Amino acid sequence: MSSSHFTFSIYFLTFALFLQTIFGASPLFHFCSSSENFTTNDPYESNLKKLLGNLYYQTPLLGFGLGSVGSYPYQTNGLALCRGDVATTDCKTCVNEASNEIHKLCPYNKGAIIWYDSCLVKYLNKDFFGQIDNQNKFYLWNLRNVSDPTTFNEKTRKLLKLLAKKASVTPKLYAVGELELGESKKLYGLAQCTRDLSNSDCFKCLDGAIGELPRCCNGKEGGRVVGGSCNIRYEVYPFVNS
């Protein structure tokens, strides 16, 4: 999100081997806008409720939804995105849980973003559609180190670069793939953008995320760069639905 109302990038640590499901899962992370709030019974509050309701019904069918409700100064803009392999019913469940949770975590903020393993929901009182969100970002990585980090890092970049190119030219702006590591081992990867981005901006966003891997995940068995407009992930085990 291009707004300056959100906290800048932070580092976040997790065990990548921990299996998460959307049912009862905790959010991966969230940000609340820091400077603009609304009050109870404010027109913005009712518009936000309508927006989140619209996203709940709109998103599951295609895995993505966006929209705006109201007019200035009470207009709210938002989108929701489910991971490309998530089933319709699970997408609906995740968006519903994300909407409820962000209301609890950021009850009077005019902007917020929340990520789950299977979806994200974000909204703001300014039009952010079509803009790469370079502000809202966090990192996840596996605590385990690989034995040959130089070779592993090269293969990770190679796989994710290929997936970034593939994702940026597909209608869903989503791609997954795998790469042989030798000794019957494989590397699995994912690249995805929110579908308000153009194809070129999707690639730009993903390419930038790949460039940030050394900041968090150098020589790690798994890692993610998760942002408000795109995310990349790699692991040494399958993590998406086939």
Tab-separated table of C-alpha atoms in Angstrom:
chain	number	residue	atom	x	y	z
A	1	MET	CA	0.000	0.000	0.000
A	2	SER	CA	1.477	3.315	-0.944
A	3	SER	CA	0.143	5.104	2.137
A	4	SER	CA	2.627	6.274	4.741
A	5	HIS	CA	0.158	5.466	7.508
A	6	PHE	CA	1.468	1.939	7.874
A	7	THR	CA	4.466	0.706	9.786
A	8	PHE	CA	7.558	-0.080	7.735
A	9	SER	CA	9.023	-3.526	7.180
A	10	ILE	CA	9.625	-5.724	10.195
A	11	TYR	CA	11.272	-9.063	10.700
A	12	PHE	CA	9.193	-11.939	11.979
A	13	LEU	CA	10.434	-15.399	12.907
A	14	THR	CA	8.591	-18.688	12.553
A	15	PHE	CA	9.161	-22.392	12.203
A	16	ALA	CA	8.404	-23.100	8.557
A	17	LEU	CA	7.707	-26.749	9.371
A	18	PHE	CA	4.746	-25.733	11.514
A	19	LEU	CA	1.596	-26.751	9.677
A	20	GLN	CA	-1.049	-24.057	9.569
A	21	THR	CA	-4.652	-24.408	8.530
A	22	ILE	CA	-7.166	-21.648	8.023
A	23	PHE	CA	-9.560	-23.162	10.511
A	24	GLY	CA	-8.886	-21.507	13.849
A	25	ALA	CA	-5.471	-20.351	12.644
A	26	SER	CA	-3.903	-17.200	13.978
A	27	PRO	CA	-3.009	-14.417	11.544
A	28	LEU	CA	0.510	-14.460	10.190
A	29	PHE	CA	0.710	-10.729	10.823
A	30	HIS	CA	-1.209	-7.471	10.625
A	31	PHE	CA	-0.706	-3.706	10.497
A	32	CYS	CA	-3.120	-0.985	11.622
A	33	SER	CA	-2.941	2.503	10.137
A	34	SER	CA	-1.301	4.809	12.635
A	35	SER	CA	-2.645	8.302	11.983
A	36	GLU	CA	-6.304	8.296	10.922
A	37	ASN	CA	-9.161	6.866	12.957
A	38	PHE	CA	-12.932	6.932	12.966
A	39	THR	CA	-15.424	6.932	15.838
A	40	THR	CA	-18.385	4.746	16.690
A	41	ASN	CA	-21.390	5.438	14.435
A	42	ASP	CA	-19.179	7.372	12.026
A	43	PRO	CA	-20.347	6.953	8.385
A	44	TYR	CA	-16.939	5.408	7.671
A	45	GLU	CA	-17.758	2.589	10.070
A	46	SER	CA	-20.923	1.593	8.211
A	47	ASN	CA	-19.136	1.855	4.857
A	48	LEU	CA	-16.348	-0.378	6.117
A	49	LYS	CA	-18.828	-2.992	7.295
A	50	LYS	CA	-20.484	-2.939	3.856
A	51	LEU	CA	-17.114	-3.235	2.147
A	52	LEU	CA	-16.022	-6.240	4.206
A	53	GLY	CA	-19.407	-7.851	3.585
A	54	ASN	CA	-19.016	-7.319	-0.147
A	55	LEU	CA	-15.529	-8.841	-0.119
A	56	TYR	CA	-16.821	-11.850	1.815
A	57	TYR	CA	-19.317	-12.632	-0.955
A	58	GLN	CA	-17.230	-11.474	-3.914
A	59	THR	CA	-13.834	-13.024	-3.219
A	60	PRO	CA	-14.422	-16.805	-2.939
A	61	LEU	CA	-15.731	-17.275	-6.485
A	62	LEU	CA	-12.552	-16.066	-8.210
A	63	GLY	CA	-10.151	-15.967	-5.283
A	64	PHE	CA	-9.951	-12.170	-5.432
A	65	GLY	CA	-12.221	-9.252	-4.799
A	66	LEU	CA	-11.969	-5.490	-4.521
A	67	GLY	CA	-14.248	-2.525	-4.233
A	68	SER	CA	-15.092	0.836	-2.715
A	69	VAL	CA	-18.029	1.982	-0.619
A	70	GLY	CA	-19.157	5.530	0.095
A	71	SER	CA	-17.840	8.889	-1.043
A	72	TYR	CA	-15.259	11.344	0.258
A	73	PRO	CA	-14.497	11.843	3.128
A	74	TYR	CA	-16.082	8.575	4.226
A	75	GLN	CA	-15.077	6.350	1.330
A	76	THR	CA	-13.279	3.099	2.108
A	77	ASN	CA	-11.414	0.976	-0.422
A	78	GLY	CA	-10.445	-2.624	0.050
A	79	LEU	CA	-9.451	-5.940	-1.429
A	80	ALA	CA	-9.151	-9.578	-0.454
A	81	LEU	CA	-6.984	-12.268	-2.006
A	82	CYS	CA	-6.857	-15.999	-1.419
A	83	ARG	CA	-3.840	-18.151	-2.221
A	84	GLY	CA	-4.223	-19.513	-5.719
A	85	ASP	CA	-4.695	-23.152	-4.708
A	86	VAL	CA	-7.284	-22.550	-1.971
A	87	ALA	CA	-10.760	-24.021	-2.507
A	88	THR	CA	-13.780	-21.730	-2.698
A	89	THR	CA	-15.216	-22.760	0.665
A	90	ASP	CA	-11.862	-22.404	2.408
A	91	CYS	CA	-11.331	-19.025	0.776
A	92	LYS	CA	-14.685	-17.851	2.099
A	93	THR	CA	-13.839	-19.088	5.589
A	94	CYS	CA	-10.456	-17.357	5.554
A	95	VAL	CA	-11.805	-14.006	4.327
A	96	ASN	CA	-14.539	-14.124	6.947
A	97	GLU	CA	-12.080	-14.872	9.734
A	98	ALA	CA	-9.650	-12.217	8.502
A	99	SER	CA	-12.409	-9.585	8.381
A	100	ASN	CA	-13.580	-10.402	11.892
A	101	GLU	CA	-10.057	-10.487	13.312
A	102	ILE	CA	-8.891	-7.223	11.766
A	103	HIS	CA	-11.941	-5.508	13.230
A	104	LYS	CA	-10.826	-6.689	16.679
A	105	LEU	CA	-7.168	-5.799	16.156
A	106	CYS	CA	-7.727	-2.411	14.481
A	107	PRO	CA	-11.243	-1.433	15.641
A	108	TYR	CA	-11.137	2.287	14.776
A	109	ASN	CA	-8.347	2.518	12.210
A	110	LYS	CA	-9.270	3.792	8.766
A	111	GLY	CA	-6.745	1.437	7.220
A	112	ALA	CA	-5.503	-2.033	8.045
A	113	ILE	CA	-4.076	-5.185	6.500
A	114	ILE	CA	-4.053	-8.739	7.783
A	115	TRP	CA	-2.457	-11.892	6.412
A	116	TYR	CA	-3.357	-15.513	6.984
A	117	ASP	CA	-1.646	-18.476	5.393
A	118	SER	CA	-4.514	-18.726	2.906
A	119	CYS	CA	-5.653	-15.138	2.393
A	120	LEU	CA	-5.157	-11.435	3.003
A	121	VAL	CA	-7.601	-8.586	3.550
A	122	LYS	CA	-6.711	-4.913	3.424
A	123	TYR	CA	-8.578	-1.609	3.336
A	124	LEU	CA	-7.783	2.088	3.410
A	125	ASN	CA	-9.546	5.425	3.196
A	126	LYS	CA	-7.448	6.304	0.145
A	127	ASP	CA	-7.438	4.728	-3.312
A	128	PHE	CA	-4.499	2.307	-3.414
A	129	PHE	CA	-5.636	0.087	-6.284
A	130	GLY	CA	-3.015	-0.570	-8.930
A	131	GLN	CA	-0.153	0.665	-6.761
A	132	ILE	CA	2.643	-1.572	-5.474
A	133	ASP	CA	2.561	-1.702	-1.687
A	134	ASN	CA	6.179	-1.373	-0.579
A	135	GLN	CA	5.354	-0.344	2.980
A	136	ASN	CA	3.552	-3.322	4.492
A	137	LYS	CA	5.942	-6.227	4.563
A	138	PHE	CA	7.287	-8.962	6.787
A	139	TYR	CA	9.508	-12.023	6.536
A	140	LEU	CA	9.200	-15.619	7.641
A	141	TRP	CA	11.987	-18.164	7.592
A	142	ASN	CA	12.846	-21.698	8.628
A	143	LEU	CA	15.342	-21.976	11.471
A	144	ARG	CA	17.168	-24.815	9.740
A	145	ASN	CA	20.243	-24.018	7.660
A	146	VAL	CA	21.203	-25.831	4.466
A	147	SER	CA	24.610	-27.471	4.118
A	148	ASP	CA	25.599	-25.599	0.945
A	149	PRO	CA	24.021	-22.107	1.152
A	150	THR	CA	25.668	-20.709	-1.977
A	151	THR	CA	24.291	-23.408	-4.285
A	152	PHE	CA	20.939	-23.514	-2.498
A	153	ASN	CA	20.480	-19.737	-2.702
A	154	GLU	CA	21.265	-19.801	-6.426
A	155	LYS	CA	18.676	-22.511	-7.044
A	156	THR	CA	16.121	-20.695	-4.919
A	157	ARG	CA	16.560	-17.485	-6.925
A	158	LYS	CA	16.392	-19.448	-10.180
A	159	LEU	CA	13.090	-21.107	-9.242
A	160	LEU	CA	11.480	-17.948	-7.888
A	161	LYS	CA	12.594	-15.869	-10.891
A	162	LEU	CA	10.914	-18.391	-13.193
A	163	LEU	CA	7.762	-18.341	-11.078
A	164	ALA	CA	7.731	-14.526	-11.002
A	165	LYS	CA	7.784	-14.427	-14.800
A	166	LYS	CA	5.092	-17.084	-15.021
A	167	ALA	CA	2.832	-15.515	-12.403
A	168	SER	CA	3.017	-12.056	-13.979
A	169	VAL	CA	1.519	-13.275	-17.262
A	170	THR	CA	-1.249	-15.517	-15.893
A	171	PRO	CA	-4.788	-14.253	-15.239
A	172	LYS	CA	-4.579	-15.189	-11.543
A	173	LEU	CA	-1.118	-13.607	-11.142
A	174	TYR	CA	-0.155	-16.819	-9.378
A	175	ALA	CA	2.340	-19.586	-10.047
A	176	VAL	CA	3.839	-22.555	-8.227
A	177	GLY	CA	6.620	-24.898	-9.246
A	178	GLU	CA	9.450	-27.130	-8.124
A	179	LEU	CA	13.118	-27.695	-8.826
A	180	GLU	CA	15.302	-30.753	-8.358
A	181	LEU	CA	17.931	-30.363	-5.657
A	182	GLY	CA	19.538	-33.789	-6.089
A	183	GLU	CA	19.507	-36.864	-3.872
A	184	SER	CA	15.729	-37.198	-4.346
A	185	LYS	CA	15.146	-33.767	-2.831
A	186	LYS	CA	13.116	-30.935	-4.316
A	187	LEU	CA	12.653	-27.232	-3.796
A	188	TYR	CA	9.088	-25.908	-3.949
A	189	GLY	CA	8.136	-22.332	-4.696
A	190	LEU	CA	5.202	-19.918	-4.991
A	191	ALA	CA	4.751	-16.424	-6.401
A	192	GLN	CA	1.519	-14.417	-6.256
A	193	CYS	CA	0.289	-10.849	-6.687
A	194	THR	CA	-2.945	-9.077	-5.858
A	195	ARG	CA	-4.916	-8.774	-9.071
A	196	ASP	CA	-5.295	-5.008	-8.999
A	197	LEU	CA	-1.700	-4.824	-10.281
A	198	SER	CA	-0.784	-4.744	-13.956
A	199	ASN	CA	1.297	-7.606	-15.344
A	200	SER	CA	4.414	-5.449	-15.379
A	201	ASP	CA	3.888	-4.190	-11.830
A	202	CYS	CA	3.259	-7.731	-10.645
A	203	PHE	CA	6.648	-8.794	-11.993
A	204	LYS	CA	8.266	-5.693	-10.524
A	205	CYS	CA	6.773	-6.451	-7.121
A	206	LEU	CA	7.830	-10.109	-7.190
A	207	ASP	CA	11.290	-9.303	-8.470
A	208	GLY	CA	11.721	-6.838	-5.639
A	209	ALA	CA	10.607	-9.445	-3.110
A	210	ILE	CA	13.143	-11.933	-4.471
A	211	GLY	CA	15.816	-9.288	-4.087
A	212	GLU	CA	15.002	-9.047	-0.381
A	213	LEU	CA	15.567	-12.736	0.368
A	214	PRO	CA	19.172	-12.186	1.557
A	215	ARG	CA	17.817	-9.906	4.292
A	216	CYS	CA	15.921	-12.750	5.932
A	217	CYS	CA	16.470	-16.127	4.442
A	218	ASN	CA	20.073	-16.589	3.335
A	219	GLY	CA	20.863	-20.309	3.504
A	220	LYS	CA	17.560	-21.187	5.184
A	221	GLU	CA	15.556	-24.275	4.200
A	222	GLY	CA	12.437	-22.155	3.778
A	223	GLY	CA	11.469	-18.523	3.594
A	224	ARG	CA	8.854	-15.977	2.630
A	225	VAL	CA	8.720	-12.319	1.754
A	226	VAL	CA	5.110	-11.306	2.332
A	227	GLY	CA	3.772	-7.931	1.265
A	228	GLY	CA	0.576	-6.057	0.651
A	229	SER	CA	0.763	-6.522	-3.135
A	230	CYS	CA	2.730	-9.722	-3.651
A	231	ASN	CA	4.471	-12.555	-1.884
A	232	ILE	CA	7.006	-15.254	-2.587
A	233	ARG	CA	7.700	-18.475	-0.730
A	234	TYR	CA	10.029	-21.425	-1.006
A	235	GLU	CA	10.314	-24.613	1.040
A	236	VAL	CA	11.954	-28.028	0.850
A	237	TYR	CA	8.519	-29.668	1.280
A	238	PRO	CA	5.217	-29.289	-0.628
A	239	PHE	CA	2.984	-26.619	0.929
A	240	VAL	CA	0.175	-26.018	-1.586
A	241	ASN	CA	-2.809	-28.148	-2.526
A	242	SER	CA	-2.218	-30.288	-5.581
